[in-house]
Structures are given as structure tokens and as C-alpha cells.
mmCIF file of C-alpha atoms in Angstrom:
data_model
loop_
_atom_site.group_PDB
_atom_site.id
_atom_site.type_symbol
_atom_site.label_atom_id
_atom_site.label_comp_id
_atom_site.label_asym_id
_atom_site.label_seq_id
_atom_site.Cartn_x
_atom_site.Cartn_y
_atom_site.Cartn_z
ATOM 1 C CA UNK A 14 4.255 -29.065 -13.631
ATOM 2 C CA UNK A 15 5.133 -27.240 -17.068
ATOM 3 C CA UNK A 16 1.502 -26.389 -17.431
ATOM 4 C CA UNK A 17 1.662 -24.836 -13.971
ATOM 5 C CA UNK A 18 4.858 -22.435 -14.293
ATOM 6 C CA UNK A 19 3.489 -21.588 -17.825
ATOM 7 C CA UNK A 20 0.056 -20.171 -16.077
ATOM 8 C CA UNK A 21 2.108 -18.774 -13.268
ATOM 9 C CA UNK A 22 4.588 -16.799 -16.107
ATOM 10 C CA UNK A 23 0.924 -15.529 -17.843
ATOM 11 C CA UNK A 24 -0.463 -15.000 -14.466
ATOM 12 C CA UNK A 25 2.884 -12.565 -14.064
ATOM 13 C CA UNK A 26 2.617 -10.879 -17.326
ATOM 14 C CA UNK A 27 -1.030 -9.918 -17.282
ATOM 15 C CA UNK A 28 -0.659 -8.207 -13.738
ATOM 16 C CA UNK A 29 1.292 -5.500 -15.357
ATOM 17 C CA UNK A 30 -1.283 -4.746 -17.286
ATOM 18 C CA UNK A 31 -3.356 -2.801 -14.665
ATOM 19 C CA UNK A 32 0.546 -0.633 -14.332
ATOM 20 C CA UNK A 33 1.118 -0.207 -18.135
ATOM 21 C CA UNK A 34 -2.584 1.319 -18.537
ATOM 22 C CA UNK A 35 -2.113 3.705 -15.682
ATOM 23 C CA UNK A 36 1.736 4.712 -17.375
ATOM 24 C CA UNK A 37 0.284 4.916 -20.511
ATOM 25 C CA UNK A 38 -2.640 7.147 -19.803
ATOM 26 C CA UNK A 39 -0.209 9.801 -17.532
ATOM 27 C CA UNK A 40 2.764 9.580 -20.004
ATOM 28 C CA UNK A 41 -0.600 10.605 -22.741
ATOM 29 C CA UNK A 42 -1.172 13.681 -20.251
ATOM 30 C CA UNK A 43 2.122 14.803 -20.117
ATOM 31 C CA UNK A 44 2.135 14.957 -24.222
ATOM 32 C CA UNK A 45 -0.864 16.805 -24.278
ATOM 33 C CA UNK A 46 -0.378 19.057 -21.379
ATOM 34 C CA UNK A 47 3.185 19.790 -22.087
ATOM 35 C CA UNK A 48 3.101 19.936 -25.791
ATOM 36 C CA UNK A 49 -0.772 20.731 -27.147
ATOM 37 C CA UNK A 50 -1.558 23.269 -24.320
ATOM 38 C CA UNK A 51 1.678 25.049 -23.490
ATOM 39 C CA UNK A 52 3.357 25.190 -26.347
ATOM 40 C CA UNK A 53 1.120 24.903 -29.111
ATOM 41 C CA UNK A 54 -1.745 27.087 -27.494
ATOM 42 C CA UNK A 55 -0.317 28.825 -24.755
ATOM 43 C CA UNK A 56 0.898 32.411 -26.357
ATOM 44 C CA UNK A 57 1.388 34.115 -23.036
ATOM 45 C CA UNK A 58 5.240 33.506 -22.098
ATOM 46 C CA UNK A 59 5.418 34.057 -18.546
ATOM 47 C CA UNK A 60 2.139 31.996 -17.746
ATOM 48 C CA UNK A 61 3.413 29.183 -19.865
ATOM 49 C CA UNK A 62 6.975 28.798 -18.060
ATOM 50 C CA UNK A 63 4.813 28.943 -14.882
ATOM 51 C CA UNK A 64 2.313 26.219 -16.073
ATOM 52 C CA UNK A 65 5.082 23.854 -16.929
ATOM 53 C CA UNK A 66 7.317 24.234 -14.067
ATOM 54 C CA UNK A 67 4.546 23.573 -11.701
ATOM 55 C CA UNK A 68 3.235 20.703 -13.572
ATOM 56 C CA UNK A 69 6.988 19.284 -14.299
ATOM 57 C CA UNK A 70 6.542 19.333 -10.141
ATOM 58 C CA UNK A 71 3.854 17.745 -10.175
ATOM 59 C CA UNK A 72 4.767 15.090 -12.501
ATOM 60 C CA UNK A 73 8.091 14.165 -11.026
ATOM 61 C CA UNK A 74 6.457 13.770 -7.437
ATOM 62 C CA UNK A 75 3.544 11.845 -8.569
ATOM 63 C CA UNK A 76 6.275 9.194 -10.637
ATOM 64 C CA UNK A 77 8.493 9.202 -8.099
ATOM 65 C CA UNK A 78 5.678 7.817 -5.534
ATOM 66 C CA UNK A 79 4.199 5.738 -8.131
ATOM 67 C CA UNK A 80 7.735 3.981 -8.725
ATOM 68 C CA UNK A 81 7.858 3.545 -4.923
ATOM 69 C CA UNK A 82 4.965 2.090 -4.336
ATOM 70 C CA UNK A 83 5.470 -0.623 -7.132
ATOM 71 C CA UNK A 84 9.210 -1.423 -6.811
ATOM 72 C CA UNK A 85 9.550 -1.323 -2.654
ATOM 73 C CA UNK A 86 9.624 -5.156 -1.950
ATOM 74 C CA UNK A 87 6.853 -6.456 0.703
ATOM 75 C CA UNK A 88 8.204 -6.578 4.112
ATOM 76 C CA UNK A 89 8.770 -10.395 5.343
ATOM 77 C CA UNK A 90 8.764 -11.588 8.917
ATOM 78 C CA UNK A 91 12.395 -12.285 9.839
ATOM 79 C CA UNK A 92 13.980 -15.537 10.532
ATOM 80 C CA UNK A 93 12.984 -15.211 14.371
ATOM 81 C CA UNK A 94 9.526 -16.029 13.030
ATOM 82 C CA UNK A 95 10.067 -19.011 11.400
ATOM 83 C CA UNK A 96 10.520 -22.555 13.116
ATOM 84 C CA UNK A 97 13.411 -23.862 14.152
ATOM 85 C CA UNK A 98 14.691 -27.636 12.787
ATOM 86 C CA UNK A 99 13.874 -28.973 15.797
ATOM 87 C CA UNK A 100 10.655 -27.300 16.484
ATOM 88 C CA UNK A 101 9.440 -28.129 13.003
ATOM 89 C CA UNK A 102 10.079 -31.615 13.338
ATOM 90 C CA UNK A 103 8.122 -31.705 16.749
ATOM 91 C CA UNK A 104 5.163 -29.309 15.252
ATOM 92 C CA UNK A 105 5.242 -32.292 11.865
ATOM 93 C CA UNK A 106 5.049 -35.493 14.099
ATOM 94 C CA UNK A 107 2.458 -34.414 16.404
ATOM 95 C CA UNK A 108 -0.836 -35.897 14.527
ATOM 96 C CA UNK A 109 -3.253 -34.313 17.267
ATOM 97 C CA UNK A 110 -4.151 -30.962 16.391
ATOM 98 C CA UNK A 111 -4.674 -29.573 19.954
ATOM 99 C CA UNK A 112 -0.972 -30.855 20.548
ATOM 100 C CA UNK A 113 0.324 -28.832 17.027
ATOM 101 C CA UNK A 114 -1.439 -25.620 18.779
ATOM 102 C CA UNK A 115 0.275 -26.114 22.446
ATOM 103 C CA UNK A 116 3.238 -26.520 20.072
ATOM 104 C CA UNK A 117 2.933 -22.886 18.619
ATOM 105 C CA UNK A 118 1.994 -21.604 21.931
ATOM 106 C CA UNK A 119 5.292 -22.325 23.636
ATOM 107 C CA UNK A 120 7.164 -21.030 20.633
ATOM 108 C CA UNK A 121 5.088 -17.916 20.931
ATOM 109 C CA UNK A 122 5.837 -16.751 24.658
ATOM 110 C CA UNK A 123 9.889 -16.053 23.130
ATOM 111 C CA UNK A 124 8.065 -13.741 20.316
ATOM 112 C CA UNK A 125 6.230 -10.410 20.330
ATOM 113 C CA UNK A 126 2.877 -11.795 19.636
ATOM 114 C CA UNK A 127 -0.159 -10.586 20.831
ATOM 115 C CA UNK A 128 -3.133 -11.577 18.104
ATOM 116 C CA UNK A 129 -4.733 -14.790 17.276
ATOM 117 C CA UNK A 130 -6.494 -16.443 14.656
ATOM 118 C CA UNK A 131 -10.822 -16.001 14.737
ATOM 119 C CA UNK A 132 -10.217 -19.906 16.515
ATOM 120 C CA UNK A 133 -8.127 -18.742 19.083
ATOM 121 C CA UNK A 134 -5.122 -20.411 18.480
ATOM 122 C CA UNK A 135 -1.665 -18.996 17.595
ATOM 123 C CA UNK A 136 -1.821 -17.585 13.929
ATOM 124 C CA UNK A 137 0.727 -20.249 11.763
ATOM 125 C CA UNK A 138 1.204 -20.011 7.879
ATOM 126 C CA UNK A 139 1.594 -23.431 6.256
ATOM 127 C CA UNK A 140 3.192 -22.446 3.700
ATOM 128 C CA UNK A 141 5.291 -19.923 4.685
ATOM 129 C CA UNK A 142 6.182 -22.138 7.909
ATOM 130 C CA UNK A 143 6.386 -18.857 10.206
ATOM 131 C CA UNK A 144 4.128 -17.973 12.825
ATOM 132 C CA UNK A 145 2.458 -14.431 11.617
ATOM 133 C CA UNK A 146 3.647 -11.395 13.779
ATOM 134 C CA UNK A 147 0.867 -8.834 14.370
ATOM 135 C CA UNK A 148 -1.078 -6.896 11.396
ATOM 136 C CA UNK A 149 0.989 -9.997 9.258
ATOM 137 C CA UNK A 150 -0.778 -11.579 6.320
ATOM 138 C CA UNK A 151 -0.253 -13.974 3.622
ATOM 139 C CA UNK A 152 -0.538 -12.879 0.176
ATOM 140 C CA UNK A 153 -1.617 -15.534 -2.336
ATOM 141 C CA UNK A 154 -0.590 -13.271 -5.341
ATOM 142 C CA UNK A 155 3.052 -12.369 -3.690
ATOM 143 C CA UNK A 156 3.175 -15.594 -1.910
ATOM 144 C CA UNK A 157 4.451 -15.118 0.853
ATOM 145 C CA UNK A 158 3.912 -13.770 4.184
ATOM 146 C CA UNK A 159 3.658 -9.281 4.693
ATOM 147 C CA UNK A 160 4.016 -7.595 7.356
ATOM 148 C CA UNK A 161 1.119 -5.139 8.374
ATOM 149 C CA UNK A 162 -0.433 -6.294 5.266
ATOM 150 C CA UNK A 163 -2.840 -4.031 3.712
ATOM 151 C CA UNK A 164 -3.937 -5.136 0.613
ATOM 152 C CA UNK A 165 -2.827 -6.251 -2.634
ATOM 153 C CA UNK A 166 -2.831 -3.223 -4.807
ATOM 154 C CA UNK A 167 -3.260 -4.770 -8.868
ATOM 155 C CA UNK A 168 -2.569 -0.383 -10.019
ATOM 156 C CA UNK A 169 0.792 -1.170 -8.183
ATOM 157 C CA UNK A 170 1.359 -4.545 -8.962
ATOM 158 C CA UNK A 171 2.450 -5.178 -5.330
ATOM 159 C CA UNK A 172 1.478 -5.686 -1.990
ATOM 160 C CA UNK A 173 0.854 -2.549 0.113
ATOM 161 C CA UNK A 174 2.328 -3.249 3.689
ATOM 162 C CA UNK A 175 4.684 -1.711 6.169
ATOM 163 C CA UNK A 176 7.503 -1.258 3.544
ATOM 164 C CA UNK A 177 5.282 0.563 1.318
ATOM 165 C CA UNK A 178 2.594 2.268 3.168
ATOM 166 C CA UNK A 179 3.384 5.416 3.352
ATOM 167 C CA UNK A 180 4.111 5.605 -0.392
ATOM 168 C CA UNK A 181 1.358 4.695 -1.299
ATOM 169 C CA UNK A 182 -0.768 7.190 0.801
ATOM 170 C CA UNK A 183 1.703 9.477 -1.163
ATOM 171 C CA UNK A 184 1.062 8.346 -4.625
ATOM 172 C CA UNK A 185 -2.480 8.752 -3.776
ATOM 173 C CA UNK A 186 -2.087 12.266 -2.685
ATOM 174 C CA UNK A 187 0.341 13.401 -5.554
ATOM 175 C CA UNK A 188 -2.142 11.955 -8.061
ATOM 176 C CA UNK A 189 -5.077 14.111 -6.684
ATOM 177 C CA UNK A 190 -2.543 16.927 -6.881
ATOM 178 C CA UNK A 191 -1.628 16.205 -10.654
ATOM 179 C CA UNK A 192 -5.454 15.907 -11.212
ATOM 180 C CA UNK A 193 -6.265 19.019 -9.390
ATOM 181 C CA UNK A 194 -3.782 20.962 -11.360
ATOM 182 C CA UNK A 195 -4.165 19.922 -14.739
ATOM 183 C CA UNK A 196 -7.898 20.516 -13.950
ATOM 184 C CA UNK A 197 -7.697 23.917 -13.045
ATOM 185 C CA UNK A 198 -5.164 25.174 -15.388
ATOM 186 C CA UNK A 199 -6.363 23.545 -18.758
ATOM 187 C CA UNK A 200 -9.778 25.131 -17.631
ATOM 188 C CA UNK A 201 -9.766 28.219 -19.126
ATOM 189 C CA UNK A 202 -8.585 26.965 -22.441
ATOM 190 C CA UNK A 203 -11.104 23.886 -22.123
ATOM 191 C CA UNK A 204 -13.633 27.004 -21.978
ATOM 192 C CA UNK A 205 -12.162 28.586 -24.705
ATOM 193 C CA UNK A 206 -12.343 25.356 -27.233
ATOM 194 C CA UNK A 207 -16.190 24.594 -25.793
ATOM 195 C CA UNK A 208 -16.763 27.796 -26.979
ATOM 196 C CA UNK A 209 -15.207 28.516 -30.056
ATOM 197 C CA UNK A 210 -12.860 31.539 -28.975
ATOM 198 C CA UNK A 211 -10.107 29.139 -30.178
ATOM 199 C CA UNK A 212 -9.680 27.295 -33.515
ATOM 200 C CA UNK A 213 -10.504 23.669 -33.841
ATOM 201 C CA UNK A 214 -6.487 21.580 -34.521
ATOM 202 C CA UNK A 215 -5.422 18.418 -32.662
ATOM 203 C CA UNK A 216 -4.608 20.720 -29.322
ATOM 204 C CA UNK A 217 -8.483 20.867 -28.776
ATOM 205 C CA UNK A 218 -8.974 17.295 -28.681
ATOM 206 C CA UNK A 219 -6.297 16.902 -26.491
ATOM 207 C CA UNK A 220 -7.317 19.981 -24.363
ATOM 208 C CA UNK A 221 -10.938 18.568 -23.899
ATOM 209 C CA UNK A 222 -10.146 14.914 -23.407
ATOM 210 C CA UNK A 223 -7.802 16.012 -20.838
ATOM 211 C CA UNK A 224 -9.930 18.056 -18.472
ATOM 212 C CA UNK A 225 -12.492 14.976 -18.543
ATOM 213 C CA UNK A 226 -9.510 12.512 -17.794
ATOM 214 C CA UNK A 227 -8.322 14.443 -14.873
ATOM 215 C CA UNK A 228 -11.480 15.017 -13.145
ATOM 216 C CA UNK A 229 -12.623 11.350 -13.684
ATOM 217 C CA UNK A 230 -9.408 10.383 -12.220
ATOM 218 C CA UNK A 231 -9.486 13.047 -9.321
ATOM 219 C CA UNK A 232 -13.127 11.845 -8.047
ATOM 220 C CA UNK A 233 -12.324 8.452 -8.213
ATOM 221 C CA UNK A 234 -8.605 9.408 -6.348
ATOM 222 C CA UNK A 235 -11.226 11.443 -3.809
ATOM 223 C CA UNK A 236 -12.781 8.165 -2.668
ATOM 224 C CA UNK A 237 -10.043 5.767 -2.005
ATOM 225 C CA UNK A 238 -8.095 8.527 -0.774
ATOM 226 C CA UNK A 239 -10.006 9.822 1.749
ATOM 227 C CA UNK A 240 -10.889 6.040 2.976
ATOM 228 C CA UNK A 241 -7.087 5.622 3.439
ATOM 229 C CA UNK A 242 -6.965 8.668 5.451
ATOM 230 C CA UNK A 243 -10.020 7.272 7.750
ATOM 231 C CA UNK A 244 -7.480 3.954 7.897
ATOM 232 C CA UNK A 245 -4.917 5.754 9.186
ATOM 233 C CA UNK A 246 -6.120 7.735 11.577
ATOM 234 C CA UNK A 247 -8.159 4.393 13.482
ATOM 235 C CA UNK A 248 -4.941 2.785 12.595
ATOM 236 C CA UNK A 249 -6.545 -0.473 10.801
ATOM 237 C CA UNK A 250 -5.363 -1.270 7.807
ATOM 238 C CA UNK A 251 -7.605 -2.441 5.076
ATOM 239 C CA UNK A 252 -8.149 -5.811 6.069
ATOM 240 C CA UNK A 253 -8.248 -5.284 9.620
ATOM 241 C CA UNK A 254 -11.339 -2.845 8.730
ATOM 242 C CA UNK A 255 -13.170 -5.977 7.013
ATOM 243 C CA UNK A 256 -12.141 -8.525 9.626
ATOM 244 C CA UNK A 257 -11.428 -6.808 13.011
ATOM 245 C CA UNK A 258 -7.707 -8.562 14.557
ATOM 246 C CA UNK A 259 -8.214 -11.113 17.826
ATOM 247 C CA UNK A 260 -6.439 -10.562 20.956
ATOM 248 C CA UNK A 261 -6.730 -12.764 24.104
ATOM 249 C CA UNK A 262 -9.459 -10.848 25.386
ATOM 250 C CA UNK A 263 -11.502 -11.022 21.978
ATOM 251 C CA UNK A 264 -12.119 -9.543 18.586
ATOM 252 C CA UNK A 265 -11.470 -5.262 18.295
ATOM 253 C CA UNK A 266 -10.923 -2.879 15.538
ATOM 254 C CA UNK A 267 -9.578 -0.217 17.876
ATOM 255 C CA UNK A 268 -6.729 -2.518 19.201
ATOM 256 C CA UNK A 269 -3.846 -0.764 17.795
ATOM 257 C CA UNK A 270 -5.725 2.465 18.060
ATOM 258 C CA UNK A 271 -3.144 4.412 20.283
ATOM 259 C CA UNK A 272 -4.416 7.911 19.127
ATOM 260 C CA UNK A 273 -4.594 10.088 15.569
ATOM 261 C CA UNK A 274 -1.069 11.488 16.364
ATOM 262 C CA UNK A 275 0.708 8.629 17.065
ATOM 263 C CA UNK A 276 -1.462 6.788 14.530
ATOM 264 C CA UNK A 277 -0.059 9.105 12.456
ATOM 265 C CA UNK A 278 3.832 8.964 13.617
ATOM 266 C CA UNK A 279 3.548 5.480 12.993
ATOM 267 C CA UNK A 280 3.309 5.615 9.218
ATOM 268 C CA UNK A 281 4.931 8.762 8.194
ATOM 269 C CA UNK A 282 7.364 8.816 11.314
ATOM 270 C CA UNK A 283 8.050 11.631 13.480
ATOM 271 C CA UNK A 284 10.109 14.190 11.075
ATOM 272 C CA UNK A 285 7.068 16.007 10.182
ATOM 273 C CA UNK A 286 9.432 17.481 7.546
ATOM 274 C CA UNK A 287 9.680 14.270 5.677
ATOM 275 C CA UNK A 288 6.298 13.500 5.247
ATOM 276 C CA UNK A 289 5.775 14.369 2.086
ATOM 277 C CA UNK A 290 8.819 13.042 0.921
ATOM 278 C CA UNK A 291 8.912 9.284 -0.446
ATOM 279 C CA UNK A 292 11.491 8.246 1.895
ATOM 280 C CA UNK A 293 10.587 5.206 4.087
ATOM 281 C CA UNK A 294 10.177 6.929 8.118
ATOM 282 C CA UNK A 295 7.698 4.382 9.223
ATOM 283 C CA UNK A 296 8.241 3.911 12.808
ATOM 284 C CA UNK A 297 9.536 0.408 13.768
ATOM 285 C CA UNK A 298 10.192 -2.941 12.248
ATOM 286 C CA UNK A 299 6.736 -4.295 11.131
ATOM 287 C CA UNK A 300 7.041 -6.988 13.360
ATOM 288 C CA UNK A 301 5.333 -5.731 16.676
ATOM 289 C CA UNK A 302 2.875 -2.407 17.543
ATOM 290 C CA UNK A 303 1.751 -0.540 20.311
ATOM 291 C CA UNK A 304 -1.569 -1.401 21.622
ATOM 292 C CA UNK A 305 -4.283 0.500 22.692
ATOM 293 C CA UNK A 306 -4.697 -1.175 26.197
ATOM 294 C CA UNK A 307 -1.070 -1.044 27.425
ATOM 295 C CA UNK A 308 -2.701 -2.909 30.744
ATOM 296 C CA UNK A 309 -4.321 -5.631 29.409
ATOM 297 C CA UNK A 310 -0.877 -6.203 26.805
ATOM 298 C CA UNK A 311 1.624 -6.469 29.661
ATOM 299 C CA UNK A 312 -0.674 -9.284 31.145
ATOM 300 C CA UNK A 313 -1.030 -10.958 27.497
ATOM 301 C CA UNK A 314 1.237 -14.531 28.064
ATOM 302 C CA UNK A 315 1.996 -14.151 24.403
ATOM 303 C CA UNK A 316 4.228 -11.217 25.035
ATOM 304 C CA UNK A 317 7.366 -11.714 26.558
ATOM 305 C CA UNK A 318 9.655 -10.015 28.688
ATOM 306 C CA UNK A 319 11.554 -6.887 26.572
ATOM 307 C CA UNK A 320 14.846 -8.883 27.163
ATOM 308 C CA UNK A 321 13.618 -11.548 25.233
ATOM 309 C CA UNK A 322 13.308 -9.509 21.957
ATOM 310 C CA UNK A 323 15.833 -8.365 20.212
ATOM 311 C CA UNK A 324 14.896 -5.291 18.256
ATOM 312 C CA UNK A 325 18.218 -4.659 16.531
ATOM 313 C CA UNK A 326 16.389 -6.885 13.914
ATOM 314 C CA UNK A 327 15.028 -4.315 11.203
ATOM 315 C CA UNK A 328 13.003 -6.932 9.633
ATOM 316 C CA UNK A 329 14.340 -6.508 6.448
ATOM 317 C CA UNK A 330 15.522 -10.310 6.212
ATOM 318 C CA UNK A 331 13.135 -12.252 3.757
ATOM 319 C CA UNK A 332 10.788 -15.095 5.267
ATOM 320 C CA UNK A 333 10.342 -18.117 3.378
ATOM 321 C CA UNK A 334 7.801 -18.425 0.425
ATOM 322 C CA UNK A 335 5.085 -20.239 0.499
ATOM 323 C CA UNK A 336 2.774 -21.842 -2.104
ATOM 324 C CA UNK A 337 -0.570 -20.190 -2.449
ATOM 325 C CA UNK A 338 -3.185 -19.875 0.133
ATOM 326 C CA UNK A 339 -6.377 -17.561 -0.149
ATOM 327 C CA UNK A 340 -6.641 -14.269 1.026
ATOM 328 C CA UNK A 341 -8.691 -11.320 -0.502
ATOM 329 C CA UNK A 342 -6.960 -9.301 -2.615
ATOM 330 C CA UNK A 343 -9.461 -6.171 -1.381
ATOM 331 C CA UNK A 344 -8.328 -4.003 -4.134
ATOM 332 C CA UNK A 345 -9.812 -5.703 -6.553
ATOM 333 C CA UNK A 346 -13.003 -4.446 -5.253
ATOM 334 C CA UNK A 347 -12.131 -1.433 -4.034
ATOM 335 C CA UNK A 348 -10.674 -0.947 -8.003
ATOM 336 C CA UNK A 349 -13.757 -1.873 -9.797
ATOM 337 C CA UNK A 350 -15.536 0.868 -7.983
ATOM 338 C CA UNK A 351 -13.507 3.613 -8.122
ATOM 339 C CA UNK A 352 -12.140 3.144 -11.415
#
């Protein structure tokens, strides 16, 4: 038991590593761009207040997504989710499998449930002890149950779900934006050192290294960037796009399709003016979504009737956490190609 928490305390440690290299390497950037270029090279006044406000810009938005992303707690399914005493008892004594599933079936029709596990049968965490709302997965590195699940994201230490979604499209799009600046500004001067038009001193290192680092970073960004976007506007989420979510009528990738604008709406919310502004907008509560075949969803006998769902719930009340089960952490792949 000691041996276990001990590996689950390194286990915790060692996933900030991935965090404290990416820190490390922008708070390295800002030293060199701020100090070695502007003010140590840099003789031109007016273009050096210019360069640093925009980058200062830059900088702030790209940390202030970044901090989002890794501190916005994953998104539970409420306690409606869960079993009730009774119900839990009933689902523990029944031995016969086909009995547990009729079980989770009746339980269902009160809830806003409309996918399935590949087997058919209603989609119940163990270990969590909830039955998973739509898009909901359980994360074996959080441990516990998140809604619209994405993937596990090791750069942000945390899962990437409904809670965190959009800022994490954001801290993908304000990192470009730091890479595309730095990139373009430091050019010239990059130039300059390849050259020789500038003497050799500790700002050319910096200088050189820095236009390298940025458009490494910035093709690699490019990539899982513009698959996110792709995500978005099919409305999938990472996982779904590996393993396409069941409904009654069978397995498809375009089931929560509902169009690119509304797709859209959905994750940044409907204030186009707060967009681009890390401030959670996401339209509903992670626990149900609109489906592509409106039709075939009213005749689903998961879904129940709308006065049986109370959606003064904002989902923001924690589910119970389980024990670890497997799930890809898709990142990890997705990581080790692009960086």
C-alpha cells in the first residue's frame, strides 16, 4: 500500500516535467528577446518600444491561456449521474450480467443519454460508479470520469475536456502567434549575425538560437493546431475521431455534427467578441449535446421527456473518483510527433 502511494506521489511529480520544460524554454525566450535583442542590440528607439510592447502582448496572452489550460479542473458528471443507494445495491446483487445491463437501462430513461458502449449496452464506469453522459470518458491519469473528454494533454498536465476546451484551442493559437512574431521580428537581426554586419557577444547566440526555437515550435504548433481546428469544425473530439461514439442506430462520427457554426458556438459560445478571450463561454453543461439527427434522437428511449431533466444543474459538482482504468492518453502520441 506504501509502495503504491509512493509510485503514485513519483508518478505526480514527473508529470510536471513535460510543464516545467515548456516554462522553462518560453521564460528563456522572453530573456533573450526582451533583453539580448531589444535592449542590448536594438539601437533604433521607436522600433524597440514597438517590438516589446507587441511581444509583452503576446507573452501575456499566450501565459494567460497556458495557465488556463493547466489549472481549469476537468469537468465531472454531476451527482444525477451517479447511482443511487438503492440502485447500487440492486445493480451489486444482481450476479447475471444481462440483469446488471436492464439495471442501467431503467436508470437511463430519467437521464439525457443517448450513446452506448461498442456492446450496446448502457456506458457504466466501475470505478467512478456513474453512468457516462455523452462525449464522457474516464481518465486513468486524472482518475476520474470527464466530461466531453478529449484527451489527456501531458504539455498541460491535465485533461482537456469541456471545462478546458476552448483554452486550449487558445493556447494553441497564442503560441503560433508568439512563434510567428518572434520569428519575424528577430529576422532581420538573425540576418544580420549570419552575416557578420553585427559583432559576435552573447546577444548573437541568443538571437540565432531563438529564430530556430520559434520556428521549430511554430511548425510543430502548425500541425496539432490545424488538426484541432478540423476537430472542431466535425465536432469530434479527439477520441471520438479514433473510435467513432454508438448511438441506438449504430456507430457515427458525424453524430454530434450539427453544422461548422454551431459546431463552432458550441465551444467558444455565441459572443463572437469573447472568443479570443480565455474566459469559459462554452455552450451548455457538458452533460448532454445536440445531435445531428434531431428525428431519430426524439425517438431514442434513452432520452427522456425535457421535464425530466433538470438543466439548472451546471455540472460543476464533482463525480466520484475512481481507481484506474485504461484509456489512451492520445497525446502522448500526438506529442512524440509533433514535438
Amino acid at each position: 500500500m506504501a509502495l503504491s502511494r509512493g509510485l503514485r506521489c513519483c508518478q505526480r511529480v514527473f508529470s510536471w516535467i513535460p510543464v516545467l520544460i515548456i516554462t522553462a524554454v518560453v521564460l528563456w525566450s522572453y530573456y533573450a528577446y526582451v533583453f539580448e535583442l531589444c535592449l542590448f542590440t536594438i539601437t533604433n528607439t521607436l522600433e524597440k518600444v514597438a517590438y516589446l510592447l507587441m511581444f509583452h502582448i503576446c507573452f501575456v496572452m499566450f501565459f494567460w491561456t497556458y495557465w488556463k489550460s493547466i489549472f481549469t479542473p476537468p469537468a465531472t458528471p454531476c451527482k444525477k449521474f451517479q447511482l443511487s443507494y438503492s440502485d447500487k445495491q440492486r445493480y451489486d446483487l444482481e450476479e447475471r450480467p444481462d440483469a446488471q445491463k436492464q439495471i442501467l437501462v431503467e436508470i437511463s430513461k430519467k437521464l439525457p443519454i443517448s450513446t452506448r458502449a461498442q456492446s450496446g449496452a448502457i456506458r457504466f464506469c466501475d470505478r467512478c460508479q456513474v453512468l457516462k453522459p455523452d462525449r464522457c470518458h474516464h481518465c486513468s491519469v486524472c482518475e476520474t470520469c470527464v466530461l466531453k473528454m478529449d484527451h489527456h494533454c501531458p504539455w498541460v498536465n491535465n485533461c482537456v475536456g469541456f471545462s478546458n476546451y476552448k483554452f486550449f484551442l487558445l493556447f494553441l493559437s497564442y503560441s503560433m502567434l508568439y512563434c510567428v512574431f518572434i520569428a519575424a521580428s528577430v529576422f532581420q537581426y538573425f540576418f544580420k549575425f549570419w552575416v557578420g554586419d553585427l559583432p559576435n557577444g552573447p546577444a548573437k547566440f541568443h538571437v540565432l538560437f531563438l529564430m530556430f526555437v520559434a520556428l521549430m515550435f511554430f511548425i510543430s504548433l502548425m500541425f496539432l493546431f490545424g488538426y484541432h481546428c478540423w476537430l472542431v469544425a466535425k465536432n469530434r473530439s479527439t477520441l471520438e475521431a479514433f473510435s467513432a461514439p454508438v448511438f441506438i442506430s449504430g456507430a457515427d462520427r458525424n453524430g454530434f455534427n450539427v453544422g461548422i457554426r454551431k459546431n463552432l458556438e458550441q465551444v467558444f459560445g455565441e459572443n463572437r467578441r469573447l472568443w479570443l478571450i480565455p474566459v469559459f463561454t462554452s455552450q451548455g453543461n457538458g452533460h448532454h449535446f445536440p445531435l445531428k439527427n434531431h428525428s431519430s434522437a426524439s425517438q431514442n428511449p434513452l432520452l427522456p421527456n425535457e421535464d425530466m431533466w433538470d438543466e439548472s444543474d451546471d455540472g460543476s459538482e464533482e463525480g466520484s473518483l475512481g481507481e484506474f482504468t485504461s484509456v489512451f492518453t492520445l497525446d502522448l502520441i500526438i506529442a512524440s510527433i509533433f514535438f
